[in-house]
Coordinates of C-alpha atoms in Angstrom, one line a residue:
Chain A
M1 CA 36.8 29.7 21.2
S2 CA 38.2 26.0 20.7
K3 CA 38.8 24.5 17.5
E4 CA 36.1 22.2 18.3
G5 CA 33.7 25.2 19.3
Q6 CA 34.6 26.7 16.0
R7 CA 33.8 23.8 13.9
Q8 CA 30.6 23.4 15.5
K9 CA 29.5 27.1 14.9
L10 CA 30.7 26.7 11.1
V11 CA 28.3 23.5 10.9
I12 CA 25.4 25.3 12.4
T13 CA 26.1 28.5 10.4
R14 CA 25.9 26.4 7.3
K15 CA 23.1 24.3 8.2
A16 CA 21.2 27.6 8.7
K17 CA 22.2 28.8 5.3
S18 CA 21.4 25.8 3.4
R19 CA 17.9 25.6 4.5
S20 CA 14.9 27.3 2.9
W21 CA 11.6 28.1 4.6
L22 CA 8.3 28.4 3.8
Y23 CA 6.2 30.9 5.4
E24 CA 2.5 29.7 4.9
E25 CA -0.4 30.3 7.2
G26 CA 1.9 32.2 9.5
Q27 CA 3.9 29.1 10.3
R28 CA 7.8 28.7 9.2
Q29 CA 8.1 25.4 8.1
K30 CA 11.4 23.7 7.0
L31 CA 11.8 22.5 3.3
V32 CA 14.1 19.6 4.0
M33 CA 12.8 16.1 3.0
K34 CA 14.4 13.5 4.9
W35 CA 14.9 9.7 4.1
R36 CA 15.9 6.9 6.3
T37 CA 16.2 3.4 5.5
V38 CA 16.4 0.5 8.1
H39 CA 16.7 -3.1 7.3
K40 CA 16.0 -5.5 10.0
T41 CA 16.6 -9.3 9.7
F42 CA 14.3 -12.0 11.6
N43 CA 14.9 -15.6 12.2
T44 CA 12.1 -16.8 14.2
E45 CA 12.1 -19.9 16.1
R46 CA 8.9 -21.4 14.7
R47 CA 7.8 -21.8 11.1
R48 CA 4.8 -19.2 11.8
E49 CA 5.3 -16.5 14.1
L50 CA 4.0 -12.8 14.4
V51 CA 6.4 -10.3 15.8
R52 CA 5.2 -6.6 16.8
I53 CA 7.5 -4.0 15.0
T54 CA 5.5 -0.9 16.1
E55 CA 8.2 0.3 18.3
D56 CA 10.9 -0.5 15.6
V57 CA 9.1 1.6 13.2
Q58 CA 8.6 4.4 15.6
D59 CA 12.5 4.2 16.2
A60 CA 13.2 4.7 12.6
V61 CA 10.7 7.8 12.4
D62 CA 12.6 9.0 15.5
D63 CA 16.0 8.6 14.2
A64 CA 15.0 10.4 10.7
G65 CA 13.5 13.3 12.7
V66 CA 10.6 13.4 10.7
R67 CA 7.6 15.3 11.9
E68 CA 5.2 15.0 8.8
G69 CA 5.5 12.0 6.5
M70 CA 5.2 8.6 5.7
V71 CA 6.6 5.1 6.2
L72 CA 6.8 2.0 4.4
V73 CA 7.3 -1.0 6.1
S74 CA 7.9 -4.0 3.6
A75 CA 8.9 -7.7 3.6
M76 CA 11.6 -8.6 1.8
H77 CA 10.6 -12.0 1.0
I78 CA 7.4 -13.8 -1.0
T79 CA 6.9 -15.9 1.9
A80 CA 6.1 -13.4 4.7
G81 CA 3.9 -10.5 5.3
V82 CA 3.2 -7.2 7.2
W83 CA -0.1 -6.5 8.6
V84 CA -1.6 -3.9 11.1
N85 CA -4.0 -5.4 13.4
D86 CA -4.8 -6.0 17.3
D87 CA -1.7 -7.3 19.4
E88 CA -4.4 -9.6 21.0
P89 CA -3.2 -13.4 21.1
G90 CA -6.6 -14.7 20.7
I91 CA -6.8 -13.1 17.4
H92 CA -3.4 -14.0 16.2
E93 CA -4.1 -17.8 16.6
D94 CA -7.4 -17.4 15.1
A95 CA -5.9 -15.7 12.2
L96 CA -3.0 -18.2 11.8
E97 CA -5.5 -21.1 12.0
W98 CA -7.6 -19.6 9.2
L99 CA -4.9 -19.1 7.2
D100 CA -4.0 -22.5 7.1
K101 CA -7.5 -23.3 5.8
L102 CA -7.5 -20.7 3.2
A103 CA -4.1 -21.2 2.0
P104 CA -3.4 -24.7 3.3
P105 CA 0.3 -26.3 3.5
S106 CA 0.9 -29.6 1.8
W107 CA 3.3 -30.7 4.6
K108 CA 0.7 -31.7 6.8
E109 CA -2.6 -33.2 6.5
P110 CA -5.4 -30.6 5.4
V111 CA -7.3 -29.8 8.5
N112 CA -10.9 -30.2 6.6
D113 CA -12.6 -30.4 3.8
V114 CA -12.1 -26.9 2.6
A115 CA -8.5 -26.9 3.3
R116 CA -8.3 -30.1 1.2
E117 CA -10.2 -28.4 -1.9
L118 CA -8.3 -25.0 -1.7
L119 CA -4.8 -27.3 -2.3
P120 CA -3.8 -27.5 -5.8
D121 CA -6.0 -30.0 -7.9
G122 CA -3.1 -32.6 -8.0
G123 CA -3.0 -32.4 -4.2
D124 CA 0.5 -30.8 -4.0
Y125 CA 1.8 -27.4 -5.1
R126 CA 3.6 -27.0 -8.7
H127 CA 6.0 -24.9 -6.8
H128 CA 7.2 -27.8 -5.1
R129 CA 8.6 -29.8 -8.1
G130 CA 11.9 -27.6 -7.4
G131 CA 12.2 -29.1 -3.9
E132 CA 10.5 -26.3 -1.9
D133 CA 7.6 -26.9 0.7
N134 CA 6.3 -23.3 1.2
G135 CA 3.6 -23.0 -1.4
D136 CA 1.4 -22.2 1.0
A137 CA 3.6 -19.3 2.3
H138 CA 3.6 -17.7 -1.1
L139 CA -0.3 -17.9 -1.4
K140 CA -0.3 -16.5 2.5
N141 CA 1.7 -13.5 1.4
L142 CA -0.6 -12.7 -1.4
L143 CA -3.6 -12.8 0.7
V144 CA -2.2 -10.6 3.5
H145 CA 0.3 -8.5 1.6
H146 CA 3.9 -7.9 2.1
Q147 CA 3.6 -4.2 2.9
V148 CA 1.9 -1.4 4.9
V149 CA 2.2 2.6 4.5
L150 CA 1.7 4.4 8.0
P151 CA 1.1 8.0 8.3
I152 CA 3.4 10.2 10.7
T153 CA 1.7 13.1 12.0
E154 CA 3.8 15.5 14.3
G155 CA 6.5 12.9 14.7
R156 CA 4.2 9.9 15.5
L157 CA 2.7 6.9 13.6
D158 CA -0.7 8.2 13.1
L159 CA -2.4 4.8 14.2
G160 CA -5.8 4.3 16.0
P161 CA -5.8 3.2 19.3
W162 CA -5.7 -0.7 18.6
Q163 CA -3.6 -0.8 15.4
Q164 CA -0.2 -2.4 16.0
V165 CA 2.3 -3.2 13.2
F166 CA 3.2 -7.1 12.8
Y167 CA 5.9 -8.8 10.6
C168 CA 4.4 -12.2 9.8
E169 CA 6.3 -15.0 9.3
F170 CA 4.9 -18.0 7.3
D171 CA 8.2 -20.0 6.3
G172 CA 10.9 -19.1 9.0
R173 CA 13.5 -20.6 10.9
R174 CA 16.2 -18.8 8.6
P175 CA 17.5 -15.2 8.4
K176 CA 14.4 -13.1 6.5
R177 CA 14.8 -9.2 5.9
L178 CA 12.3 -6.4 6.2
V179 CA 13.0 -2.9 5.0
I180 CA 11.4 0.0 6.7
K181 CA 11.8 3.2 5.0
V182 CA 11.1 6.7 6.3
M183 CA 10.5 10.1 4.5
G184 CA 9.1 13.2 5.2
E185 CA 10.0 16.5 6.6
Chain B
M1 CA -2.5 50.9 1.1
S2 CA -4.5 49.8 3.7
K3 CA -2.8 47.7 6.5
E4 CA -4.5 44.6 5.5
G5 CA -3.1 45.3 2.0
Q6 CA 0.3 45.7 3.5
R7 CA 0.2 42.6 5.3
Q8 CA -0.8 40.8 2.3
K9 CA 1.9 42.3 0.3
L10 CA 4.4 41.3 3.1
V11 CA 3.2 37.9 3.2
I12 CA 3.6 37.4 -0.7
T13 CA 7.1 39.0 -0.7
R14 CA 8.2 36.5 2.0
K15 CA 6.2 33.5 0.4
A16 CA 8.1 34.5 -2.9
K17 CA 11.2 34.8 -1.0
S18 CA 11.2 31.5 0.7
R19 CA 10.6 29.4 -2.3
S20 CA 13.3 27.6 -4.5
W21 CA 13.0 27.0 -7.8
L22 CA 14.3 24.3 -10.3
Y23 CA 15.0 24.8 -13.8
E24 CA 15.0 21.7 -15.4
E25 CA 13.6 20.9 -19.0
G26 CA 12.7 24.7 -19.7
Q27 CA 10.1 24.3 -16.9
R28 CA 10.1 26.2 -13.8
Q29 CA 9.3 24.1 -10.6
K30 CA 8.5 24.8 -7.3
L31 CA 10.4 22.9 -4.6
V32 CA 7.6 23.2 -1.9
M33 CA 6.8 20.0 -0.2
K34 CA 3.1 20.1 1.0
W35 CA 1.5 17.6 3.6
R36 CA -2.2 17.6 4.8
T37 CA -3.7 15.3 7.2
V38 CA -7.4 14.9 7.4
H39 CA -9.1 13.0 10.0
K40 CA -12.7 11.6 9.3
T41 CA -15.2 9.9 11.5
F42 CA -18.0 7.3 10.3
N43 CA -20.8 6.1 12.4
T44 CA -22.6 4.1 10.0
E45 CA -26.4 2.9 10.7
R46 CA -25.6 -0.8 9.7
R47 CA -22.9 -3.2 11.0
R48 CA -21.4 -3.5 7.4
E49 CA -21.6 -0.6 4.9
L50 CA -19.5 0.8 2.1
V51 CA -19.2 4.5 1.8
R52 CA -17.7 6.0 -1.0
I53 CA -15.2 8.7 -0.3
T54 CA -13.4 9.3 -3.6
E55 CA -15.0 13.2 -3.5
D56 CA -13.6 13.3 0.1
V57 CA -10.0 12.5 -0.9
Q58 CA -10.0 14.8 -3.9
D59 CA -11.1 17.3 -1.6
A60 CA -8.3 17.0 0.8
V61 CA -6.0 17.3 -2.6
D62 CA -7.6 20.2 -3.4
D63 CA -7.7 21.9 -0.1
A64 CA -3.6 20.9 0.1
G65 CA -2.9 22.5 -3.4
V66 CA -1.1 19.5 -4.3
R67 CA -0.3 19.2 -8.3
E68 CA 1.9 16.3 -8.1
G69 CA 2.0 13.6 -5.2
M70 CA 0.5 10.6 -3.6
V71 CA -2.1 10.1 -0.9
L72 CA -2.7 7.7 1.8
V73 CA -6.1 6.5 2.7
S74 CA -6.0 4.5 5.8
A75 CA -8.7 3.3 8.3
M76 CA -7.7 3.7 11.8
H77 CA -9.4 0.5 13.2
I78 CA -8.8 -3.1 12.6
T79 CA -12.4 -4.1 11.6
A80 CA -12.8 -1.8 8.6
G81 CA -11.1 -1.4 5.5
V82 CA -10.5 0.8 2.6
W83 CA -10.6 -0.4 -1.2
V84 CA -10.5 0.7 -4.5
N85 CA -13.3 -0.8 -6.8
D86 CA -16.6 -0.2 -8.8
D87 CA -19.3 2.0 -7.7
E88 CA -22.1 -0.6 -8.4
P89 CA -24.4 -2.0 -5.9
G90 CA -24.3 -5.5 -7.4
I91 CA -20.8 -6.1 -6.8
H92 CA -21.0 -4.5 -3.3
E93 CA -23.6 -6.9 -2.2
D94 CA -21.9 -9.8 -4.1
A95 CA -18.7 -8.8 -2.2
L96 CA -20.2 -8.5 1.3
E97 CA -21.9 -12.1 0.8
W98 CA -18.5 -13.4 -0.3
L99 CA -16.7 -12.1 2.6
D100 CA -19.0 -13.5 5.1
K101 CA -18.2 -16.7 3.8
L102 CA -14.5 -16.3 3.7
A103 CA -14.6 -14.5 7.0
P104 CA -17.5 -15.7 8.6
P105 CA -19.2 -14.0 11.6
S106 CA -20.0 -16.5 14.7
W107 CA -23.1 -14.1 15.5
K108 CA -24.9 -15.8 13.1
E109 CA -25.5 -19.4 11.4
P110 CA -22.8 -19.8 8.9
V111 CA -24.5 -19.6 5.6
N112 CA -23.1 -22.8 4.4
D113 CA -20.6 -25.3 4.9
V114 CA -17.4 -23.5 3.4
A115 CA -18.4 -20.6 5.9
R116 CA -18.8 -23.5 8.8
E117 CA -15.5 -24.9 7.9
L118 CA -13.7 -21.5 7.9
L119 CA -15.0 -20.7 11.2
P120 CA -12.3 -21.4 14.0
D121 CA -12.4 -25.1 14.7
G122 CA -14.1 -25.0 18.2
G123 CA -16.8 -22.9 16.7
D124 CA -16.2 -19.5 17.9
Y125 CA -13.2 -17.0 17.5
R126 CA -10.7 -17.1 20.4
H127 CA -10.8 -13.3 20.1
H128 CA -14.2 -13.7 21.8
R129 CA -13.2 -14.7 25.0
G130 CA -12.9 -10.8 26.0
G131 CA -16.5 -10.5 25.2
E132 CA -15.9 -9.4 21.8
D133 CA -18.1 -10.4 18.8
N134 CA -16.0 -8.9 15.8
G135 CA -13.6 -11.7 15.0
D136 CA -14.9 -12.2 11.5
A137 CA -14.2 -8.2 11.0
H138 CA -10.7 -8.5 12.0
L139 CA -10.1 -11.3 9.2
K140 CA -12.1 -9.1 6.7
N141 CA -9.6 -6.1 7.4
L142 CA -6.7 -8.6 6.8
L143 CA -8.1 -9.8 3.6
V144 CA -9.2 -6.6 1.9
H145 CA -6.8 -4.2 3.6
H146 CA -7.0 -1.0 5.8
Q147 CA -5.5 1.2 3.3
V148 CA -4.6 2.4 -0.2
V149 CA -2.0 4.7 -1.9
L150 CA -3.7 7.1 -4.6
P151 CA -1.5 8.7 -7.0
I152 CA -1.9 12.7 -7.6
T153 CA -1.1 14.1 -11.4
E154 CA -2.0 17.5 -12.3
G155 CA -4.1 18.0 -9.3
R156 CA -6.5 15.1 -9.8
L157 CA -6.5 11.4 -8.4
D158 CA -4.9 9.4 -11.1
L159 CA -7.6 6.9 -11.3
G160 CA -9.4 4.7 -14.0
P161 CA -12.7 5.5 -15.2
W162 CA -14.3 2.9 -12.8
Q163 CA -12.2 3.2 -9.9
Q164 CA -13.9 4.6 -6.7
V165 CA -12.6 4.7 -3.3
F166 CA -14.6 3.4 -0.3
Y167 CA -14.4 3.3 3.3
C168 CA -15.6 -0.8 3.9
E169 CA -17.3 -0.6 7.5
F170 CA -17.2 -4.3 9.0
D171 CA -18.3 -3.6 12.7
G172 CA -20.2 -0.3 12.6
R173 CA -22.8 1.5 14.4
R174 CA -20.1 3.3 16.4
P175 CA -17.6 6.3 15.6
K176 CA -14.5 5.1 13.9
R177 CA -11.9 6.9 12.0
L178 CA -9.8 7.2 8.9
V179 CA -6.8 9.2 8.1
I180 CA -6.3 11.0 4.6
K181 CA -2.7 12.2 4.4
V182 CA -1.7 14.1 1.4
M183 CA 1.9 14.9 0.1
G184 CA 3.2 16.3 -2.8
E185 CA 4.1 19.9 -4.6
Chain C
M1 CA 32.3 28.3 -28.0
S2 CA 29.5 27.0 -30.4
K3 CA 25.9 28.3 -29.9
E4 CA 25.1 24.5 -28.6
G5 CA 27.8 24.7 -26.0
Q6 CA 26.6 27.9 -24.8
R7 CA 23.0 26.6 -24.4
Q8 CA 24.4 23.8 -22.5
K9 CA 26.5 26.2 -20.3
L10 CA 23.5 28.2 -19.4
V11 CA 21.2 25.4 -18.6
I12 CA 23.9 23.9 -16.6
T13 CA 24.3 27.1 -14.7
R14 CA 20.7 27.8 -14.3
K15 CA 20.2 24.4 -12.5
A16 CA 23.3 24.9 -10.6
K17 CA 21.8 28.0 -9.2
S18 CA 18.6 26.7 -8.6
R19 CA 19.3 23.9 -6.4
S20 CA 19.1 24.2 -2.6
W21 CA 21.7 22.2 -0.6
L22 CA 21.7 20.7 2.9
Y23 CA 24.8 20.2 4.9
E24 CA 24.1 17.5 7.4
E25 CA 26.3 14.8 9.0
G26 CA 29.3 16.2 6.8
Q27 CA 27.1 15.3 3.4
R28 CA 25.8 17.6 0.8
Q29 CA 22.5 16.9 -0.3
K30 CA 20.2 18.1 -2.8
L31 CA 16.8 19.3 -1.9
V32 CA 15.2 18.5 -5.2
M33 CA 12.1 16.5 -5.1
K34 CA 11.4 14.8 -8.5
W35 CA 8.3 13.1 -9.6
R36 CA 7.4 10.9 -12.8
T37 CA 4.4 9.6 -14.0
V38 CA 4.4 6.4 -16.4
H39 CA 1.4 5.2 -17.9
K40 CA 1.3 1.8 -19.5
T41 CA -1.2 -0.1 -21.3
F42 CA -1.4 -3.9 -21.3
N43 CA -3.5 -5.8 -23.7
T44 CA -3.4 -9.7 -23.0
E45 CA -4.0 -12.2 -25.4
R46 CA -5.6 -14.5 -22.8
R47 CA -7.9 -13.7 -20.2
R48 CA -5.8 -14.1 -17.2
E49 CA -2.1 -13.3 -17.5
L50 CA 0.7 -12.6 -15.2
V51 CA 3.2 -9.9 -16.9
R52 CA 6.2 -9.2 -15.1
I53 CA 7.0 -5.2 -15.0
T54 CA 10.3 -5.4 -12.6
E55 CA 12.4 -4.2 -15.4
D56 CA 9.7 -1.3 -16.2
V57 CA 9.4 0.1 -12.8
Q58 CA 13.0 0.1 -12.5
D59 CA 13.4 2.2 -16.0
A60 CA 10.9 4.8 -14.6
V61 CA 13.2 5.0 -11.5
D62 CA 16.0 5.3 -13.8
D63 CA 14.5 7.9 -15.9
A64 CA 13.3 9.9 -13.1
G65 CA 16.9 10.1 -11.8
V66 CA 15.7 9.2 -8.4
R67 CA 18.2 7.9 -5.8
E68 CA 16.2 8.0 -2.6
G69 CA 12.5 7.6 -2.9
M70 CA 9.4 5.6 -3.7
V71 CA 7.5 4.2 -6.4
L72 CA 3.6 3.6 -6.4
V73 CA 2.6 0.6 -8.9
S74 CA -1.1 0.8 -9.5
A75 CA -3.3 -0.9 -11.8
M76 CA -6.0 1.8 -13.1
H77 CA -8.8 -1.3 -13.6
I78 CA -10.9 -2.7 -10.9
T79 CA -10.4 -6.5 -12.4
A80 CA -6.6 -6.6 -12.7
G81 CA -4.1 -6.4 -9.7
V82 CA -0.4 -6.0 -9.1
W83 CA 1.7 -7.9 -6.6
V84 CA 5.0 -8.6 -5.6
N85 CA 6.1 -12.5 -5.6
D86 CA 8.5 -14.9 -7.1
D87 CA 8.8 -15.4 -10.8
E88 CA 8.3 -19.2 -11.0
P89 CA 6.1 -20.4 -13.4
G90 CA 4.8 -23.2 -10.8
I91 CA 3.6 -20.6 -8.3
H92 CA 2.1 -18.7 -10.8
E93 CA -0.3 -21.6 -12.0
D94 CA -0.8 -22.7 -8.4
A95 CA -1.8 -19.2 -7.6
L96 CA -4.2 -18.7 -10.7
E97 CA -5.9 -22.1 -10.0
W98 CA -6.5 -21.3 -6.1
L99 CA -7.8 -17.7 -7.3
D100 CA -10.2 -19.7 -9.3
K101 CA -11.4 -21.0 -6.1
L102 CA -11.5 -18.3 -3.9
A103 CA -13.1 -16.1 -6.2
P104 CA -14.9 -18.7 -8.6
P105 CA -15.9 -17.2 -12.2
S106 CA -19.7 -18.0 -13.4
W107 CA -18.6 -18.4 -17.1
K108 CA -17.5 -22.0 -16.2
E109 CA -18.5 -24.8 -14.1
P110 CA -17.0 -24.5 -10.5
V111 CA -14.2 -26.5 -9.9
N112 CA -15.3 -28.0 -7.0
D113 CA -17.7 -27.8 -3.9
V114 CA -15.6 -24.8 -2.3
A115 CA -15.7 -22.7 -5.7
R116 CA -19.5 -23.8 -6.0
E117 CA -20.3 -22.6 -2.6
L118 CA -18.2 -19.2 -2.8
L119 CA -20.1 -18.3 -5.8
P120 CA -23.2 -16.0 -4.8
D121 CA -26.0 -17.7 -3.2
G122 CA -27.9 -17.5 -6.6
G123 CA -25.3 -19.0 -8.4
D124 CA -24.4 -15.9 -10.6
Y125 CA -22.9 -12.4 -9.5
R126 CA -25.6 -9.7 -9.0
H127 CA -22.9 -7.5 -11.0
H128 CA -23.7 -9.5 -14.3
R129 CA -27.4 -8.3 -14.5
G130 CA -25.8 -5.6 -16.5
G131 CA -24.5 -7.7 -19.0
E132 CA -20.9 -8.2 -17.4
D133 CA -19.5 -11.6 -16.7
N134 CA -16.2 -10.4 -14.9
G135 CA -17.5 -10.5 -11.2
D136 CA -15.1 -13.1 -10.3
A137 CA -12.2 -10.7 -11.5
H138 CA -13.5 -7.8 -9.2
L139 CA -13.3 -10.0 -6.3
K140 CA -9.9 -11.1 -7.1
N141 CA -8.8 -7.6 -7.5
L142 CA -10.1 -7.3 -4.0
L143 CA -8.2 -10.3 -2.4
V144 CA -4.6 -9.6 -4.2
H145 CA -5.2 -6.0 -4.3
H146 CA -4.5 -3.6 -7.3
Q147 CA -1.2 -1.9 -6.0
V148 CA 2.3 -1.8 -4.1
V149 CA 4.6 0.6 -3.1
L150 CA 8.3 0.1 -3.4
P151 CA 11.1 1.5 -1.8
I152 CA 14.0 3.1 -3.8
T153 CA 17.6 2.9 -2.4
E154 CA 20.9 4.3 -4.1
G155 CA 18.7 4.2 -7.0
R156 CA 17.7 0.6 -7.4
L157 CA 14.4 -1.1 -6.3
D158 CA 15.0 -1.7 -2.8
L159 CA 13.8 -5.5 -3.2
G160 CA 14.5 -9.0 -1.6
P161 CA 16.3 -11.6 -4.0
W162 CA 13.0 -13.1 -5.2
Q163 CA 10.9 -10.4 -5.4
Q164 CA 9.7 -9.2 -8.8
V165 CA 6.7 -7.1 -9.6
F166 CA 3.7 -8.6 -11.6
Y167 CA 0.7 -7.0 -13.2
C168 CA -2.0 -9.5 -12.7
E169 CA -4.7 -9.4 -15.5
F170 CA -8.0 -11.3 -14.3
D171 CA -10.2 -9.9 -17.3
G172 CA -7.7 -9.3 -20.3
R173 CA -8.0 -9.4 -24.0
R174 CA -8.6 -5.4 -24.1
P175 CA -6.4 -2.5 -23.6
K176 CA -6.0 -1.8 -19.7
R177 CA -3.8 0.7 -18.1
L178 CA -1.3 0.9 -15.0
V179 CA 0.0 4.0 -13.6
I180 CA 3.9 4.0 -12.1
K181 CA 4.8 7.1 -10.0
V182 CA 8.1 7.6 -8.7
M183 CA 8.8 10.1 -6.1
G184 CA 12.1 10.9 -4.4
E185 CA 15.5 12.6 -4.7

């Protein structure tokens, strides 16, 4: 046996020895919790942009080798979000237009009376006193949230037929991070 | 000893052998992570409906035999939600009326000026170009979210006195699925 | 050796014996899942108040001794929320003013037409028929949510530079509880 072969064998033996097994309902299950953390950076061309990341999340699950578990997908910024919805361009445009009414930016004219009245009473965000112009993106983050937790069953994201995961940029054109954290067995 | 008895004994022995134990702070703890996945299907009579599912979630926890853990409750559709709130008919009616203003349907007259202005600028959802009429349900899903994660402590959902879990249907009258994923020890 | 010393040694030995180890990719990993549950009570002076709790959550993670995991932070009331956003007084004021338009209280005059139209059609919440006056706080809870799940990497909350965790009180001046649940290895 080559040295490499011996080393391989040794590793396998140690792995085999180090694992615990649960016999329950006739099934042998490994008791090995696995964790995998992936940080991704986005730098969108436009200020607002929806980026489909379902495949990136599934890749992280595959790399972790998790069959049964959960995965947390969380924006690391307070002016971006993560949501699960349809990958249909019409609903994306609808949603972004609607969010500009509910949480209106002050760097452009409010689109209608509702948007005007939902702006801060003085007409501009207090947050902008420090030189920022992204107050609306903070409020959008609060509305649509910055994270989702997805179930993993038999190694796959346990999603419905139309559920896709999106990174939702509300103040882009600069590098911003997202964390994907897989845990399971 | 009967054959059945022998098989039972064997199983128990193997279970006992396969478990690891942690001695910490004088307490013996099992190191067995358990996972349980339950898919439920709803087919509500009405287009919008709130269905209390606290008991279904607790049942899944009981069946999993988890004493310490978390449970993810997640709608598998993009036109439904899951929330934790009061089981009080008044607040349910209040919430559904309010959601019809914030995320107005286009299949009925907007209830007031705010609802009219929160509809898409052209008066109807771009999403409806494909023949759908549930654009409002997509936006409601984004507002109230499609999932919650609940803590499990000593075998019980660790909820406050008024917290109840609801499946929130915004586009019903057809079979739609929900996933309950329990994990813990 | 002193009796105390013997007891210490015994504990350490038993801990060492009770742990399982995984040899994978040349790394020795402990297979010990840890859980820690902390209940906190808030009694805010004002009806609405944002309380920064990032440090409390990190303390719970430290006490649990978790290096790799997740932590659930969840309000146990249906009139409070938990969010992750900037610790900047301007954005806090902006957000609370905005929430009073989107989910208006009926115990004070609506601040403008949008707030007036987003009140229930009869002018007051059905929920108040039972003597309550916090219907708006229920809707705020639905909008901003009552919980977040945070990733733990190398023993630290894996947050972006501006992400802080807040308990968001919408109906305070009485004791209200929050649960922090840490899990991981």
